[in-house]
CSV table of C-alpha atoms (C1' of nucleotides) in Angstrom, one decimal:
chain,number,residue,atom,x,y,z
A,202,MET,CA,16.0,-35.5,-15.6
A,203,ASN,CA,18.6,-35.2,-12.9
A,204,LYS,CA,16.9,-33.0,-10.5
A,205,SER,CA,19.9,-32.6,-8.3
A,206,GLU,CA,18.1,-30.6,-5.6
A,207,LEU,CA,20.3,-29.9,-2.6
A,208,ASN,CA,19.2,-31.0,0.9
A,209,GLU,CA,19.4,-28.8,3.9
A,210,GLU,CA,22.8,-30.0,5.0
A,211,GLU,CA,24.3,-29.5,1.6
A,212,ILE,CA,23.0,-25.9,1.4
A,213,GLN,CA,24.2,-25.2,4.9
A,214,LEU,CA,27.7,-26.5,4.0
A,215,TRP,CA,27.8,-24.1,1.1
A,216,TYR,CA,26.8,-21.2,3.4
A,217,LYS,CA,29.3,-22.3,6.0
A,218,TRP,CA,32.1,-22.4,3.6
A,219,LYS,CA,31.3,-19.0,2.1
A,220,GLY,CA,30.8,-17.6,5.6
A,221,SER,CA,34.1,-18.8,7.0
A,222,PHE,CA,36.0,-17.5,4.0
A,223,HIS,CA,34.5,-14.1,4.1
A,224,SER,CA,34.8,-13.8,7.8
A,225,ILE,CA,38.5,-14.8,8.0
A,226,PHE,CA,39.5,-13.1,4.8
A,227,GLY,CA,37.7,-9.9,5.7
A,228,ARG,CA,39.4,-9.8,9.1
A,229,VAL,CA,42.8,-10.1,7.5
A,230,ILE,CA,42.2,-7.5,4.9
A,231,LYS,CA,40.6,-5.1,7.2
A,232,GLU,CA,43.5,-5.4,9.6
A,233,MET,CA,45.9,-4.5,6.9
A,234,SER,CA,44.0,-1.7,5.3
A,235,ASP,CA,43.1,-0.2,8.7
A,236,HIS,CA,46.8,-0.1,9.6
A,237,THR,CA,48.4,0.8,6.3
A,238,GLY,CA,45.8,2.2,3.9
A,239,LEU,CA,46.6,-0.5,1.4
A,240,SER,CA,43.9,-2.6,-0.2
A,241,GLU,CA,44.4,-6.3,-1.0
A,242,GLY,CA,45.1,-5.4,-4.6
A,243,ASP,CA,47.7,-2.8,-3.7
A,244,TYR,CA,49.5,-5.3,-1.5
A,245,GLY,CA,49.4,-7.9,-4.2
A,246,VAL,CA,50.9,-5.6,-6.7
A,247,LEU,CA,53.6,-4.2,-4.5
A,248,ASP,CA,54.5,-7.7,-3.1
A,249,ARG,CA,55.0,-9.1,-6.6
A,250,LEU,CA,57.0,-6.1,-7.9
A,251,ASP,CA,59.3,-6.5,-4.9
A,252,LEU,CA,59.7,-10.3,-4.7
A,253,LEU,CA,59.3,-11.4,-8.3
A,254,GLY,CA,60.7,-8.5,-10.1
A,255,ASP,CA,63.1,-6.9,-7.5
A,256,GLY,CA,61.2,-3.6,-7.9
A,257,SER,CA,59.7,-3.7,-11.3
A,258,LEU,CA,57.9,-6.0,-13.8
A,259,ARG,CA,56.4,-5.7,-17.2
A,260,GLN,CA,52.8,-5.0,-16.8
A,261,GLN,CA,51.9,-8.2,-18.5
A,262,GLU,CA,54.0,-10.4,-16.3
A,263,LEU,CA,52.5,-8.7,-13.3
A,264,ALA,CA,49.0,-9.4,-14.6
A,265,GLU,CA,49.8,-13.1,-15.1
A,266,SER,CA,51.4,-13.5,-11.7
A,267,MET,CA,48.2,-12.1,-10.1
A,268,ASP,CA,45.8,-13.9,-12.4
A,269,TRP,CA,44.2,-10.6,-13.2
A,270,ASP,CA,43.2,-9.6,-16.7
A,271,LYS,CA,45.0,-6.6,-18.3
A,272,SER,CA,42.0,-4.3,-17.9
A,273,ARG,CA,41.7,-4.9,-14.2
A,274,LEU,CA,45.3,-4.3,-13.7
A,275,SER,CA,45.4,-1.2,-15.9
A,276,HIS,CA,42.6,0.4,-13.9
A,277,HIS,CA,44.2,-0.6,-10.7
A,278,LEU,CA,47.6,0.8,-11.7
A,279,THR,CA,46.1,4.0,-12.7
A,280,ARG,CA,44.7,4.4,-9.2
A,281,MET,CA,48.0,3.4,-7.6
A,282,GLU,CA,49.9,5.8,-9.8
A,283,LYS,CA,47.8,8.6,-8.6
A,284,ARG,CA,48.8,7.7,-5.0
A,285,ARG,CA,52.5,7.5,-6.1
A,286,LEU,CA,52.8,3.8,-5.1
A,287,VAL,CA,54.0,2.8,-8.5
A,288,MET,CA,55.2,4.4,-11.8
A,289,ARG,CA,54.7,3.3,-15.4
A,290,LYS,CA,57.5,3.6,-18.0
A,291,PRO,CA,56.9,2.6,-21.6
A,292,LEU,CA,59.5,0.2,-23.1
A,293,ASP,CA,60.5,1.3,-26.6
A,294,ASN,CA,62.0,-1.8,-28.1
A,295,ASP,CA,59.2,-4.0,-27.1
A,296,ARG,CA,55.8,-2.2,-27.0
A,297,GLY,CA,55.2,-3.0,-23.3
A,298,VAL,CA,55.2,-1.1,-20.1
A,299,GLN,CA,57.4,-1.4,-17.1
A,300,VAL,CA,55.8,-1.1,-13.8
A,301,ILE,CA,58.1,0.2,-11.1
A,302,ILE,CA,57.6,0.4,-7.4
A,303,THR,CA,58.3,3.9,-6.0
A,304,PRO,CA,60.0,4.6,-2.6
A,305,THR,CA,56.6,5.4,-1.3
A,306,GLY,CA,55.3,2.1,-2.5
A,307,LYS,CA,58.3,0.2,-1.1
A,308,SER,CA,57.9,1.8,2.2
A,309,ALA,CA,54.2,1.1,2.4
A,310,LEU,CA,55.0,-2.5,1.5
A,311,ASN,CA,57.5,-2.8,4.2
A,312,ASP,CA,55.1,-1.4,6.7
A,313,ALA,CA,52.4,-3.7,5.6
A,314,ARG,CA,54.4,-7.0,5.6
A,315,PRO,CA,54.5,-7.7,9.4
A,316,ILE,CA,50.9,-6.6,9.7
A,317,VAL,CA,49.8,-8.9,7.0
A,318,SER,CA,51.8,-11.8,8.5
A,319,MET,CA,50.4,-11.3,11.9
A,320,ALA,CA,46.9,-11.0,10.6
A,321,ILE,CA,47.2,-14.2,8.6
A,322,ARG,CA,48.6,-16.0,11.6
A,323,LYS,CA,46.0,-14.7,14.0
A,324,HIS,CA,42.9,-15.0,11.9
A,325,PHE,CA,43.8,-17.9,9.6
A,326,LEU,CA,46.7,-20.1,10.6
A,327,ASP,CA,45.9,-20.2,14.3
A,328,GLN,CA,42.4,-21.2,13.6
A,329,LEU,CA,43.4,-24.3,11.6
A,330,THR,CA,43.8,-27.9,12.8
A,331,ASP,CA,46.2,-30.2,11.1
A,332,GLN,CA,43.3,-31.8,9.4
A,333,ASP,CA,42.2,-28.4,8.0
A,334,VAL,CA,45.7,-27.8,6.6
A,335,GLU,CA,45.6,-31.2,4.9
A,336,SER,CA,42.1,-30.5,3.6
A,337,ILE,CA,43.0,-27.1,2.2
A,338,THR,CA,46.1,-28.4,0.6
A,339,LYS,CA,44.5,-31.3,-1.1
A,340,LEU,CA,41.4,-29.4,-2.2
A,341,ALA,CA,43.7,-26.8,-3.8
A,342,GLU,CA,45.5,-29.6,-5.6
A,343,ARG,CA,42.2,-31.1,-6.9
A,344,THR,CA,40.9,-27.7,-7.8
A,345,LYS,CA,43.7,-25.9,-9.7
A,346,LYS,CA,42.8,-27.3,-13.1
A,347,GLY,CA,44.1,-24.7,-15.5
A,348,SER,CA,44.4,-21.8,-13.2
A,349,ALA,CA,47.9,-20.7,-13.9
A,350,ALA,CA,48.7,-18.3,-11.1
A,351,SER,CA,49.7,-19.9,-7.9
A,352,TYR,CA,52.3,-17.3,-6.9
A,353,ASN,CA,55.5,-19.2,-6.5
A,354,ALA,CA,58.0,-17.0,-4.9
A,355,PRO,CA,61.3,-16.6,-6.7
A,356,ALA,CA,64.0,-19.1,-6.0
A,357,PRO,CA,66.0,-18.4,-2.9
B,23,MET,CA,59.1,-8.3,19.5
B,24,ASN,CA,57.1,-11.1,18.1
B,25,LYS,CA,58.2,-11.1,14.5
B,26,SER,CA,55.7,-13.7,13.4
B,27,GLU,CA,57.1,-14.0,9.9
B,28,LEU,CA,55.4,-16.6,7.8
B,29,ASN,CA,57.4,-19.4,6.2
B,30,GLU,CA,56.9,-20.5,2.7
B,31,GLU,CA,54.5,-23.2,3.5
B,32,GLU,CA,52.3,-20.9,5.5
B,33,ILE,CA,52.1,-18.4,2.8
B,34,GLN,CA,51.4,-21.0,0.2
B,35,LEU,CA,48.6,-22.3,2.4
B,36,TRP,CA,47.0,-18.9,2.5
B,37,TYR,CA,47.3,-18.6,-1.3
B,38,LYS,CA,45.9,-22.1,-1.8
B,39,TRP,CA,42.9,-21.4,0.4
B,40,LYS,CA,42.2,-18.1,-1.4
B,41,GLY,CA,42.7,-19.7,-4.7
B,42,SER,CA,40.4,-22.6,-4.1
B,43,PHE,CA,37.7,-20.4,-2.9
B,44,HIS,CA,37.8,-18.0,-5.7
B,45,SER,CA,38.0,-20.7,-8.3
B,46,ILE,CA,35.1,-22.8,-7.0
B,47,PHE,CA,33.0,-19.8,-6.0
B,48,GLY,CA,33.6,-18.1,-9.3
B,49,ARG,CA,32.6,-21.1,-11.3
B,50,VAL,CA,29.3,-21.4,-9.4
B,51,ILE,CA,28.4,-17.8,-9.8
B,52,LYS,CA,29.5,-17.6,-13.4
B,53,GLU,CA,27.3,-20.6,-14.2
B,54,MET,CA,24.3,-19.0,-12.6
B,55,SER,CA,24.7,-15.6,-14.1
B,56,ASP,CA,25.5,-16.9,-17.6
B,57,HIS,CA,22.3,-18.9,-17.6
B,58,THR,CA,20.0,-16.5,-15.8
B,59,GLY,CA,21.4,-13.0,-15.8
B,60,LEU,CA,21.2,-12.9,-12.0
B,61,SER,CA,24.1,-11.9,-9.9
B,62,GLU,CA,25.0,-13.5,-6.5
B,63,GLY,CA,23.4,-10.6,-4.7
B,64,ASP,CA,20.2,-10.8,-6.8
B,65,TYR,CA,19.9,-14.5,-6.1
B,66,GLY,CA,20.4,-13.9,-2.4
B,67,VAL,CA,17.8,-11.3,-2.2
B,68,LEU,CA,15.2,-13.2,-4.2
B,69,ASP,CA,15.9,-16.4,-2.3
B,70,ARG,CA,15.3,-14.9,1.1
B,71,LEU,CA,12.2,-13.0,0.0
B,72,ASP,CA,10.8,-16.2,-1.2
B,73,LEU,CA,11.9,-18.6,1.5
B,74,LEU,CA,12.0,-16.5,4.6
B,75,GLY,CA,9.3,-14.0,3.8
B,76,ASP,CA,7.0,-15.9,1.5
B,77,GLY,CA,7.5,-13.2,-1.1
B,78,SER,CA,8.2,-10.1,1.0
B,79,LEU,CA,10.3,-8.9,3.9
B,80,ARG,CA,10.9,-5.6,5.6
B,81,GLN,CA,14.1,-4.1,4.2
B,82,GLN,CA,15.8,-4.3,7.5
B,83,GLU,CA,15.0,-8.0,8.1
B,84,LEU,CA,16.3,-8.7,4.6
B,85,ALA,CA,19.5,-6.8,5.4
B,86,GLU,CA,20.0,-8.8,8.6
B,87,SER,CA,19.4,-12.1,6.9
B,88,MET,CA,22.0,-11.4,4.3
B,89,ASP,CA,24.5,-9.8,6.7
B,90,TRP,CA,24.5,-6.7,4.5
B,91,ASP,CA,24.5,-3.2,5.8
B,92,LYS,CA,21.5,-1.0,5.0
B,93,SER,CA,23.4,1.1,2.5
B,94,ARG,CA,24.6,-1.8,0.4
B,95,LEU,CA,21.1,-3.3,0.3
B,96,SER,CA,19.5,0.0,-0.5
B,97,HIS,CA,21.8,0.5,-3.5
B,98,HIS,CA,21.3,-3.1,-4.6
B,99,LEU,CA,17.5,-2.9,-4.4
B,100,THR,CA,17.5,0.3,-6.4
B,101,ARG,CA,19.2,-1.6,-9.2
B,102,MET,CA,16.9,-4.6,-8.8
B,103,GLU,CA,13.9,-2.3,-8.9
B,104,LYS,CA,15.0,-0.9,-12.2
B,105,ARG,CA,15.0,-4.4,-13.6
B,106,ARG,CA,11.6,-5.1,-12.1
B,107,LEU,CA,12.8,-8.0,-10.0
B,108,VAL,CA,11.5,-6.4,-6.8
B,109,MET,CA,9.2,-3.6,-5.6
B,110,ARG,CA,9.5,-1.4,-2.6
B,111,LYS,CA,6.4,-0.3,-0.6
B,112,PRO,CA,6.6,2.1,2.3
B,113,LEU,CA,4.9,1.0,5.5
B,114,ASP,CA,2.9,3.8,7.1
B,115,ASN,CA,2.5,2.7,10.7
B,116,ASP,CA,6.1,1.8,11.2
B,117,ARG,CA,8.5,3.9,9.2
B,118,GLY,CA,9.9,0.9,7.3
B,119,VAL,CA,9.8,-0.3,3.8
B,120,GLN,CA,8.4,-3.6,2.6
B,121,VAL,CA,10.4,-5.3,-0.2
B,122,ILE,CA,8.3,-7.5,-2.4
B,123,ILE,CA,9.3,-9.9,-5.1
B,124,THR,CA,7.6,-9.3,-8.4
B,125,PRO,CA,6.4,-12.0,-10.8
B,126,THR,CA,9.4,-11.3,-12.9
B,127,GLY,CA,11.6,-11.8,-9.9
B,128,LYS,CA,9.8,-15.0,-8.8
B,129,SER,CA,10.2,-16.5,-12.2
B,130,ALA,CA,13.9,-15.6,-12.5
B,131,LEU,CA,14.4,-17.2,-9.1
B,132,ASN,CA,12.6,-20.3,-10.1
B,133,ASP,CA,14.7,-20.5,-13.3
B,134,ALA,CA,17.9,-20.0,-11.2
B,135,ARG,CA,17.2,-22.6,-8.5
B,136,PRO,CA,18.0,-25.7,-10.3
B,137,ILE,CA,21.0,-24.1,-12.0
B,138,VAL,CA,22.5,-23.0,-8.8
B,139,SER,CA,21.9,-26.4,-7.2
B,140,MET,CA,23.6,-28.2,-10.1
B,141,ALA,CA,26.5,-25.7,-10.1
B,142,ILE,CA,27.0,-26.1,-6.3
B,143,ARG,CA,26.9,-29.8,-6.6
B,144,LYS,CA,29.3,-30.0,-9.6
B,145,HIS,CA,31.9,-27.4,-8.6
B,146,PHE,CA,31.7,-27.7,-4.8
B,147,LEU,CA,30.1,-30.7,-3.3
B,148,ASP,CA,31.4,-33.2,-5.8
B,149,GLN,CA,34.9,-32.0,-5.1
B,150,LEU,CA,34.8,-32.6,-1.4
B,151,THR,CA,35.9,-35.6,0.6
B,152,ASP,CA,34.3,-36.5,3.8
B,153,GLN,CA,37.2,-35.1,5.6
B,154,ASP,CA,36.7,-31.8,3.7
B,155,VAL,CA,33.1,-31.7,4.8
B,156,GLU,CA,34.1,-32.2,8.4
B,157,SER,CA,36.8,-29.7,8.2
B,158,ILE,CA,34.5,-27.0,6.7
B,159,THR,CA,31.8,-27.7,9.3
B,160,LYS,CA,34.1,-27.4,12.2
B,161,LEU,CA,36.0,-24.4,10.9
B,162,ALA,CA,32.7,-22.6,10.4
B,163,GLU,CA,31.8,-23.5,14.0
B,164,ARG,CA,35.0,-22.1,15.3
B,165,THR,CA,34.8,-19.1,13.1
B,166,LYS,CA,31.3,-17.7,13.6
B,167,LYS,CA,32.0,-15.6,16.6
B,168,GLY,CA,29.4,-12.9,16.5
B,169,SER,CA,28.5,-13.1,12.8
B,170,ALA,CA,24.8,-13.3,13.1
B,171,ALA,CA,23.6,-14.2,9.6
B,172,SER,CA,23.9,-18.0,9.0
B,173,TYR,CA,20.7,-18.2,6.9
B,174,ASN,CA,18.6,-20.8,8.6
B,175,ALA,CA,15.8,-21.7,6.2
B,176,PRO,CA,12.3,-21.4,7.7
B,177,ALA,CA,11.0,-24.4,9.6
B,178,PRO,CA,9.5,-27.1,7.4
C,182,DA,C1',54.0,-3.1,-50.5
C,183,DA,C1',49.4,-3.9,-48.7
C,184,DA,C1',46.5,-6.5,-46.0
C,185,DT,C1',46.0,-9.6,-42.0
C,186,DT,C1',46.7,-11.1,-37.6
C,187,DG,C1',48.6,-10.9,-32.9
C,188,DT,C1',50.3,-8.5,-28.8
C,189,DA,C1',50.2,-4.9,-25.2
C,190,DG,C1',47.7,-1.8,-23.1
C,191,DT,C1',43.9,1.9,-22.5
C,192,DT,C1',39.3,3.5,-22.1
C,193,DG,C1',34.3,4.0,-21.1
C,194,DA,C1',30.3,2.2,-19.3
C,195,DC,C1',28.3,0.1,-15.9
C,196,DG,C1',27.5,-3.2,-11.8
C,197,DT,C1',29.1,-3.8,-7.2
C,198,DG,C1',30.8,-2.3,-2.2
C,199,DT,C1',32.0,0.9,1.5
C,200,DC,C1',31.9,5.0,4.1
C,201,DA,C1',30.1,9.0,5.9
C,202,DA,C1',26.6,12.4,5.7
C,203,DC,C1',22.0,13.1,5.6
C,204,DC,C1',16.7,13.0,6.2
C,205,DA,C1',12.5,11.8,8.4
C,206,DT,C1',10.1,10.1,12.0
C,207,DG,C1',9.0,8.2,16.3
C,208,DC,C1',10.4,7.8,21.4
C,209,DT,C1',12.1,9.5,25.7
C,210,DA,C1',13.4,12.7,29.2
C,211,DT,C1',13.4,17.3,30.8
D,179,DA,C1',6.2,21.3,24.5
D,180,DT,C1',10.8,20.6,23.2
D,181,DA,C1',15.1,19.0,23.0
D,182,DG,C1',17.6,15.1,22.3
D,183,DC,C1',18.2,10.4,20.6
D,184,DA,C1',17.4,6.1,18.2
D,185,DT,C1',15.6,3.9,14.1
D,186,DG,C1',15.1,3.0,9.1
D,187,DG,C1',16.4,4.3,5.0
D,188,DT,C1',18.6,7.2,1.1
D,189,DT,C1',22.3,9.5,-1.2
D,190,DG,C1',26.9,10.9,-3.1
D,191,DA,C1',31.4,10.0,-3.7
D,192,DC,C1',34.6,7.0,-4.6
D,193,DA,C1',37.2,2.3,-4.9
D,194,DC,C1',37.0,-2.0,-7.2
D,195,DG,C1',35.7,-5.5,-11.2
D,196,DT,C1',34.2,-6.9,-15.8
D,197,DC,C1',33.2,-6.5,-20.5
D,198,DA,C1',33.6,-4.9,-25.0
D,199,DA,C1',35.5,-1.7,-27.9
D,200,DC,C1',39.4,0.7,-29.2
D,201,DT,C1',44.5,2.2,-30.2
D,202,DA,C1',49.1,1.3,-31.6
D,203,DC,C1',52.4,-1.2,-33.4
D,204,DA,C1',55.0,-5.4,-34.7
D,205,DA,C1',55.1,-9.8,-37.3
D,206,DT,C1',53.1,-12.6,-41.1
D,207,DT,C1',50.8,-13.5,-45.2
D,208,DT,C1',49.8,-12.7,-49.7
DNA sequence: AAATTGTAGTTGACGTGTCAACCATGCTAT
DNA sequence: ATAGCATGGTTGACACGTCAACTACAATTT
């Protein structure tokens, strides 16, 4: 009975929201991958291996920290292994797998960090007013019902 | 010289922004595709054919209105044609192609409309404060430098 | 001990996106 | 006329994502 049709403004708001996200996000990722050859996923993996695991993590922990399912991560690691960015090593006690960043991976990550930072600042942070920051923060708070992974960096 | 490192809050803001978007957007799309079998792309194509073209558009106009490149659209239409959601018909004067919504496509679209509306209301609009709305609107304004496609529905 | 369940990860199939190369045709300039 | 160039679209290769089915083995249950 509740028809719930959206009016023009509501539809436009949805499109604006989508549009801003894709535009900003796309610019950041493109800047990184143009300069480093890493994709967003590559960077996420390497970053977590480095910061959360000091170079290596169990595959499962890595998956959780990225909020990726095991299949997605498995496929992605297979591709990254081919490019020598990471290695996999089976654990024999536990039946898990250790994912280890290679020197190549570490160096790619180090190259990417400043570029990513600059890109996020330029395309995202510099575009935001204080009100936007507050809005984003609160919306995230309201939104994150049951989505575990919020990537809290390891304690200092 | 400009190191431009991000501090913890800045990084977290980026992750919160990404997280909210994916969470909300994912819920809307999942609700639609669970109930109708249409993907986001399918819906976008059908919606524009219906509203902008009254059932058909030149492939290139469709591409522009979606802000997709011709290759992406060509691949997508090939898949949609297989499922009988649209048809392609070559134009002989001009060397273009007319994309036409089929009865199947039209009916799928009509089924999807209320579901999409409800999902957008539930997962997106209902989560927003007035401040969020203002923030989204203004950010989109500031952001849309040179990105043509903002999908303005045809005049009433 | 044998059967069941749970955990960790892999695999294949297929939809989606991007890029570069290609094809066909119409337009323009020589 | 012909040589280029622009337009509109297709194609193939490959990266990325998702789903369901599968393997392997450890831990419990019976």
